[in-house]
PDB file of C-alpha atoms in Angstrom:
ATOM      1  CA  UNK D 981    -115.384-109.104 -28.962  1.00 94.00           C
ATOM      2  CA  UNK D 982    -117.920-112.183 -28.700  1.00 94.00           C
ATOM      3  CA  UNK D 983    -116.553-113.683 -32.241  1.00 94.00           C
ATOM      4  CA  UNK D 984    -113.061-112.308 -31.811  1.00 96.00           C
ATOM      5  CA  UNK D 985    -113.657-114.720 -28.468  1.00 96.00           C
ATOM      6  CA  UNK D 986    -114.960-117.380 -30.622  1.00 95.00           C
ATOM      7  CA  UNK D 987    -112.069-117.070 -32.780  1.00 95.00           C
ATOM      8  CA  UNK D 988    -109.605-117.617 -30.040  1.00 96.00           C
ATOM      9  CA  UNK D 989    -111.375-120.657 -28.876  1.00 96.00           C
ATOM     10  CA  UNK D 990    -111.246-122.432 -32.595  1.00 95.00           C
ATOM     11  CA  UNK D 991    -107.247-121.328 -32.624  1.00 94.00           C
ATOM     12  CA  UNK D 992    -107.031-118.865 -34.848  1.00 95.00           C
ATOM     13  CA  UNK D 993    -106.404-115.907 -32.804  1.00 96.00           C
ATOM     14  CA  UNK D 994    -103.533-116.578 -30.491  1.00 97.00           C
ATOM     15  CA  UNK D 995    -104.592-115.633 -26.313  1.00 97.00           C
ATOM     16  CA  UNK D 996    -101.740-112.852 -26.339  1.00 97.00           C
ATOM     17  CA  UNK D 997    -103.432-111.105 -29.966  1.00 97.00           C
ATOM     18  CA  UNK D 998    -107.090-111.641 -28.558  1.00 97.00           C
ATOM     19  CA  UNK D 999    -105.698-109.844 -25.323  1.00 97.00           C
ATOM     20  CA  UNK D1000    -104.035-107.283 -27.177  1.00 98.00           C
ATOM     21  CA  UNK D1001    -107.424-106.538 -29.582  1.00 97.00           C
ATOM     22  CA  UNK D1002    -109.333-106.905 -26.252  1.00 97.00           C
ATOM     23  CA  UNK D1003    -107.354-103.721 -25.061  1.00 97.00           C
ATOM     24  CA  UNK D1004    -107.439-101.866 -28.328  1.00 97.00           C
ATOM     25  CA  UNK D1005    -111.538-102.165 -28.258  1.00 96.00           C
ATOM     26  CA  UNK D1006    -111.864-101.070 -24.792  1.00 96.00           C
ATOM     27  CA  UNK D1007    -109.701 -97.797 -25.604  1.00 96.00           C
ATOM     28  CA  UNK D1008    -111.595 -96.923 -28.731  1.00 95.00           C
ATOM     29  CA  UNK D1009    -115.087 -97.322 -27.297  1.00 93.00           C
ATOM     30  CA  UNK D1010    -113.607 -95.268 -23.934  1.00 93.00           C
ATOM     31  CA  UNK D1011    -113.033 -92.673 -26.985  1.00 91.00           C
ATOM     32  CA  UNK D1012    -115.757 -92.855 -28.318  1.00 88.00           C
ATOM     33  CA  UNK D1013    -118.233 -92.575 -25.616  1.00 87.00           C
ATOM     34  CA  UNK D1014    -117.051 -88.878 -25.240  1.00 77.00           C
ATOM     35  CA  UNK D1015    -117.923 -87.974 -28.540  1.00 82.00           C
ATOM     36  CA  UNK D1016    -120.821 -85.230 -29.113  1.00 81.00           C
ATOM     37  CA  UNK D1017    -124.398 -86.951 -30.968  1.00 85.00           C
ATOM     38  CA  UNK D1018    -125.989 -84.194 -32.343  1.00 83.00           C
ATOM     39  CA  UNK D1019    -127.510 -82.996 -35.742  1.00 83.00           C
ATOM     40  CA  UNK D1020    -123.882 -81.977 -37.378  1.00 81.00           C
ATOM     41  CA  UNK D1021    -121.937 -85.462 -35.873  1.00 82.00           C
ATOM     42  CA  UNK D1022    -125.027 -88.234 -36.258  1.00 88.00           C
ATOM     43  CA  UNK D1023    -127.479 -89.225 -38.646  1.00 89.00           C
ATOM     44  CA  UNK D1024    -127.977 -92.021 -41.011  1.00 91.00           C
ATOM     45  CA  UNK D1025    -125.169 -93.037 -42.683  1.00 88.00           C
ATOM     46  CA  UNK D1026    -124.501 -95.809 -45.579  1.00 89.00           C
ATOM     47  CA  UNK D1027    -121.604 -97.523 -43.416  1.00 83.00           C
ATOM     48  CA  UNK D1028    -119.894 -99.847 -46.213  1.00 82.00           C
ATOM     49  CA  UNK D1029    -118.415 -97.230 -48.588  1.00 81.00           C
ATOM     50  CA  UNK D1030    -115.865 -98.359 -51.034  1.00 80.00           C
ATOM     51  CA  UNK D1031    -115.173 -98.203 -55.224  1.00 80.00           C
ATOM     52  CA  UNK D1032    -117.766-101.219 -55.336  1.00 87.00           C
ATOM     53  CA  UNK D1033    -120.888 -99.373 -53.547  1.00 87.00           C
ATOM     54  CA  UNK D1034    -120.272 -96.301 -56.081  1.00 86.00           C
ATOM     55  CA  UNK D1035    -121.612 -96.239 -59.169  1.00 91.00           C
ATOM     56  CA  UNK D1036    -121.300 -93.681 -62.363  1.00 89.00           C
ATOM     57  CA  UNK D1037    -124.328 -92.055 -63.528  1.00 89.00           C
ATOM     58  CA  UNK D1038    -125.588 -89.226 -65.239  1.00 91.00           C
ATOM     59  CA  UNK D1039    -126.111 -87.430 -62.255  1.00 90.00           C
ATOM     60  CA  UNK D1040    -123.103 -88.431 -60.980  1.00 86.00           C
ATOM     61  CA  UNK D1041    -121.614 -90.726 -58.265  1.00 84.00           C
ATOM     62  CA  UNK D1042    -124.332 -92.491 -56.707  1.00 87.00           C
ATOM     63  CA  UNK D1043    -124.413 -95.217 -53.732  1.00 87.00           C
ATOM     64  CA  UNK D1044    -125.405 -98.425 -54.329  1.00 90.00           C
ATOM     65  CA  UNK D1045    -125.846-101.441 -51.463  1.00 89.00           C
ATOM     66  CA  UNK D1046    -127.458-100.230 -48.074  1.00 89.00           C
ATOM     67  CA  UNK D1047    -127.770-103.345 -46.248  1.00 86.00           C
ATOM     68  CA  UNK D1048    -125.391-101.817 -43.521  1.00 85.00           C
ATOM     69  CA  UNK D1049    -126.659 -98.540 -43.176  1.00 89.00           C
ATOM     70  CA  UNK D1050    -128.402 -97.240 -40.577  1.00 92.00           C
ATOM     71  CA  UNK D1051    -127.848 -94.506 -37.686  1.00 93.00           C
ATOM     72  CA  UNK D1052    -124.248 -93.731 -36.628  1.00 88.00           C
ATOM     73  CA  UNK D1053    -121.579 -91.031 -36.772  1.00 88.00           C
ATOM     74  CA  UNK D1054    -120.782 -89.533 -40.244  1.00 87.00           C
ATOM     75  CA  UNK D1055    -117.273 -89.705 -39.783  1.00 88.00           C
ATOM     76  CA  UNK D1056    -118.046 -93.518 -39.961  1.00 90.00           C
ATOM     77  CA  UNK D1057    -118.354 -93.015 -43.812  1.00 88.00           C
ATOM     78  CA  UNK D1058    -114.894 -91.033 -44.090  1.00 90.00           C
ATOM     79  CA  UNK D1059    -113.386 -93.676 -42.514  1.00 92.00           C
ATOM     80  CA  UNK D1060    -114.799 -96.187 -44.407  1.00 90.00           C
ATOM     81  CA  UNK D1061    -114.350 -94.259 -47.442  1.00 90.00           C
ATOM     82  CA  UNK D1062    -110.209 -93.640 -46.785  1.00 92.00           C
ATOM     83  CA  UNK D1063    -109.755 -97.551 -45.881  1.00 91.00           C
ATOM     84  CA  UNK D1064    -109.957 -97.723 -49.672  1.00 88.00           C
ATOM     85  CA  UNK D1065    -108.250 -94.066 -50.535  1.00 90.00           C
ATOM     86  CA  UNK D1066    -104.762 -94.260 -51.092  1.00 91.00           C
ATOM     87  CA  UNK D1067    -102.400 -92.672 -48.419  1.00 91.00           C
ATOM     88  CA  UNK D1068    -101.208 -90.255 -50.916  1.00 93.00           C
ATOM     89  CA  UNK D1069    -105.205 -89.067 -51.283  1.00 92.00           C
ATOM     90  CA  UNK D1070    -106.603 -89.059 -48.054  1.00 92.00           C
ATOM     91  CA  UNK D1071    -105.946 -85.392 -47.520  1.00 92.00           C
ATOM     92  CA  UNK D1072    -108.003 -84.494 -50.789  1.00 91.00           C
ATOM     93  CA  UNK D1073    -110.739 -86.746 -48.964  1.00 88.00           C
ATOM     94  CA  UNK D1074    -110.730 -84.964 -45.784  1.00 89.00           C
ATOM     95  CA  UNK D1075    -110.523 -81.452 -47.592  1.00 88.00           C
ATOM     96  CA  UNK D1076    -113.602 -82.535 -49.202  1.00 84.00           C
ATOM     97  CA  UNK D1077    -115.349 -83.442 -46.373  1.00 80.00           C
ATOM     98  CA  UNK D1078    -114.394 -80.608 -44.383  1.00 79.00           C
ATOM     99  CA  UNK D1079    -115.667 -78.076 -47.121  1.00 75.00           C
ATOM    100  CA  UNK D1080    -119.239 -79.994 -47.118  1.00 74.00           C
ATOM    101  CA  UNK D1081    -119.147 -79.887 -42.977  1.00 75.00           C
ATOM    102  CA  UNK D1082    -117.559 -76.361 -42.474  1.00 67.00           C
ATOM    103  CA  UNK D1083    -115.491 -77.748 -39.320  1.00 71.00           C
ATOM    104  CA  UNK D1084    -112.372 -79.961 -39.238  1.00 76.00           C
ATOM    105  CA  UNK D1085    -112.634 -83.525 -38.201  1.00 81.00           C
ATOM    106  CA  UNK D1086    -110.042 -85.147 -35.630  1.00 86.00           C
ATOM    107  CA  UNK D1087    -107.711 -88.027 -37.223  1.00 90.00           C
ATOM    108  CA  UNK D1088    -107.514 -89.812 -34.127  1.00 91.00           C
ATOM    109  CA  UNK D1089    -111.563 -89.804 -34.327  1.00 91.00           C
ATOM    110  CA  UNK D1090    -111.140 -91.592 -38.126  1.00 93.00           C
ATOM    111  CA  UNK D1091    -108.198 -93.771 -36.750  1.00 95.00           C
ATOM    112  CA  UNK D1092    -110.802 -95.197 -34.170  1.00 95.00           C
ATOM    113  CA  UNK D1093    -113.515 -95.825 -36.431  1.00 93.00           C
ATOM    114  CA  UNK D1094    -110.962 -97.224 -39.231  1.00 94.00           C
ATOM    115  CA  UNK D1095    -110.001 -99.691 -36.775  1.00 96.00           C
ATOM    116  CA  UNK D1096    -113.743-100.488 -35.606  1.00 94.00           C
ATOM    117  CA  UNK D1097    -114.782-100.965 -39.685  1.00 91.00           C
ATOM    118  CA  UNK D1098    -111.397-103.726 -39.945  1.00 93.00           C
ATOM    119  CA  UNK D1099    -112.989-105.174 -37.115  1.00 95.00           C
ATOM    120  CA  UNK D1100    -116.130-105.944 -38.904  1.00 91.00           C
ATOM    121  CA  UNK D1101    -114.421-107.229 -41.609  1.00 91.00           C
ATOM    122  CA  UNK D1102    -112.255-109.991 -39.205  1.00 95.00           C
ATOM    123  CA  UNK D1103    -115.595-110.762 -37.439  1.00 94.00           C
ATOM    124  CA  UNK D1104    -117.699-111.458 -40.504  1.00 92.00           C
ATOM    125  CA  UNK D1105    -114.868-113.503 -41.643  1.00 94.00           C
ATOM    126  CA  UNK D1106    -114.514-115.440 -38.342  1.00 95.00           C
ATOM    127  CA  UNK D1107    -118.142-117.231 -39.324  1.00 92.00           C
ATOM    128  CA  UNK D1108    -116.220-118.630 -42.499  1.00 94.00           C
ATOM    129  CA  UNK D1109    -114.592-121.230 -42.079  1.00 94.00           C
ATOM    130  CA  UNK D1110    -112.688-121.029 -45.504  1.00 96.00           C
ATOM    131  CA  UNK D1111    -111.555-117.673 -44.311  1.00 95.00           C
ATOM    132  CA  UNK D1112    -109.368-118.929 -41.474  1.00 96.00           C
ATOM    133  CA  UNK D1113    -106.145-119.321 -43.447  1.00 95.00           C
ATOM    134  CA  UNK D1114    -106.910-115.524 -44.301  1.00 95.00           C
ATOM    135  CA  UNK D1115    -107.204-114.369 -41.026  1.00 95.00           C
ATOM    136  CA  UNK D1116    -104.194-116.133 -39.485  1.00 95.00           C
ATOM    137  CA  UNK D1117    -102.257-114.891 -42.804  1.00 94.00           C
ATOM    138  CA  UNK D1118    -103.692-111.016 -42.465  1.00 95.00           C
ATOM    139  CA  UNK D1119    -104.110-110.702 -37.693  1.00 95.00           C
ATOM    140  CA  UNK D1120    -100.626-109.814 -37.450  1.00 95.00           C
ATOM    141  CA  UNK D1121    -101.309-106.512 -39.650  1.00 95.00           C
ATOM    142  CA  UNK D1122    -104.410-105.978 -37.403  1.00 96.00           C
ATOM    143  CA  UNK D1123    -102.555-106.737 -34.349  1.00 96.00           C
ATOM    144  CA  UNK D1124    -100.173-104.087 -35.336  1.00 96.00           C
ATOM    145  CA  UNK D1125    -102.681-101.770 -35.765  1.00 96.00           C
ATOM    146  CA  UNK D1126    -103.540-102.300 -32.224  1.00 97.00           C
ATOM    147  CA  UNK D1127    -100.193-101.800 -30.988  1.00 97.00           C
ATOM    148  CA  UNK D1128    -100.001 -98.285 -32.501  1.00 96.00           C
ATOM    149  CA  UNK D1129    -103.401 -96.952 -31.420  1.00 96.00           C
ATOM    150  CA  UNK D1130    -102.524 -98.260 -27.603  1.00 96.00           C
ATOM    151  CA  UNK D1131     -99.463 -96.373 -27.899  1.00 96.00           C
ATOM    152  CA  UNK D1132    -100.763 -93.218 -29.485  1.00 94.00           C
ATOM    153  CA  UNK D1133     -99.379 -93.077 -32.599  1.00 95.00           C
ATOM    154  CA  UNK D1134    -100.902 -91.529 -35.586  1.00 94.00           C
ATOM    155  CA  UNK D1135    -101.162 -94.209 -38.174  1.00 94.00           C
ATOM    156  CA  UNK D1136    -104.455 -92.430 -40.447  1.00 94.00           C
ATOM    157  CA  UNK D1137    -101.712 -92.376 -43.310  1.00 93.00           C
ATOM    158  CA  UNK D1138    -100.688 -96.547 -43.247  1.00 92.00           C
ATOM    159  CA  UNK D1139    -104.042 -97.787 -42.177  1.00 92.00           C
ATOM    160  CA  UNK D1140    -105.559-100.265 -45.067  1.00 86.00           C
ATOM    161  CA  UNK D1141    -108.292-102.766 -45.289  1.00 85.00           C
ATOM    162  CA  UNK D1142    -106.777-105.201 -42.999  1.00 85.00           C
ATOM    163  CA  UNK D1143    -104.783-103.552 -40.521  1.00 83.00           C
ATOM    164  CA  UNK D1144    -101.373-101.229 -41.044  1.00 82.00           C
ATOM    165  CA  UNK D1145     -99.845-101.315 -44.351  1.00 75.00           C
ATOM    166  CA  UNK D1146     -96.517-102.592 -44.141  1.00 57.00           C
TER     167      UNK D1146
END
């Protein structure tokens, strides 16, 4: 929230949106502080998965680019890895997780950490100055977002990279 702050003071989050994701971040970490850590639910994880961090080999699909990893909830890699699914293939995603985990995973969990990964990406884009024009163009998406997680909507299906598709 400190560069989402920081953002609001150089203009390019409006008071009422920096209110709005102020409210969204405080719900999702509420969430999230319920949530079990134990051997099945936490454990290192590679935390930036997308087409670019996966590479082809002989083997098979390998990662690539761990300078985000660390300790965190697995789920944090499903998320990251439907941002860049298409809607249409998300279910094939979760089916596939589920079979490796042998339990089903909550879509209001992913839809929390979805939203907490965009949130990285507006923040590390806040530092930029040449990204401003992007953010201004791209908040209302995020904003969005916001609005449907506050009033419990399921949105797993519409989320992309930036906020809800529209």
């Amino acid at each position: 929230m400190t560069k989402f702050r920081s953002g609001k003071k150089i203009g390019i989050i409006t008071t009422e949106e920096f209110n709005i994701l102020e409210y969204t971040f405080s719900l999702v970490t509420d969430r999230m502080e319920g949530l079990n850590k134990s051997s099945e639910t936490w454990g290192f994880i590679h935390a930036d998965i997308h087409y670019s961090n996966l590479i082809s080999t002989s083997r098979g699909i390998s990662f690539i680019d761990f300078g985000l990893s660390g300790f965190g909830y697995y789920a944090m890699d499903v998320a990251s890895a439907a941002l860049f699914t298409k809607s249409e293939l998300r279910d094939e995603l979760l089916s596939g997780y589920t079979n490796i985990i042998s339990r089903k995973i909550d879509i209001a969990h992913l839809e929390d950490l979805m939203f907490l990964e965009i949130c990285g990406l507006y923040v590390f884009r806040i530092s930029r100055e040449e990204m401003h024009i992007w953010i201004r163009d791209h908040i209302p998406s995020l904003i969005e977002l916001c609005d449907s997680l506050l009033k419990g909507k399921t949105v797993f299906y519409n989320i992309n990279q930036v906020g809800l598709a529209n």
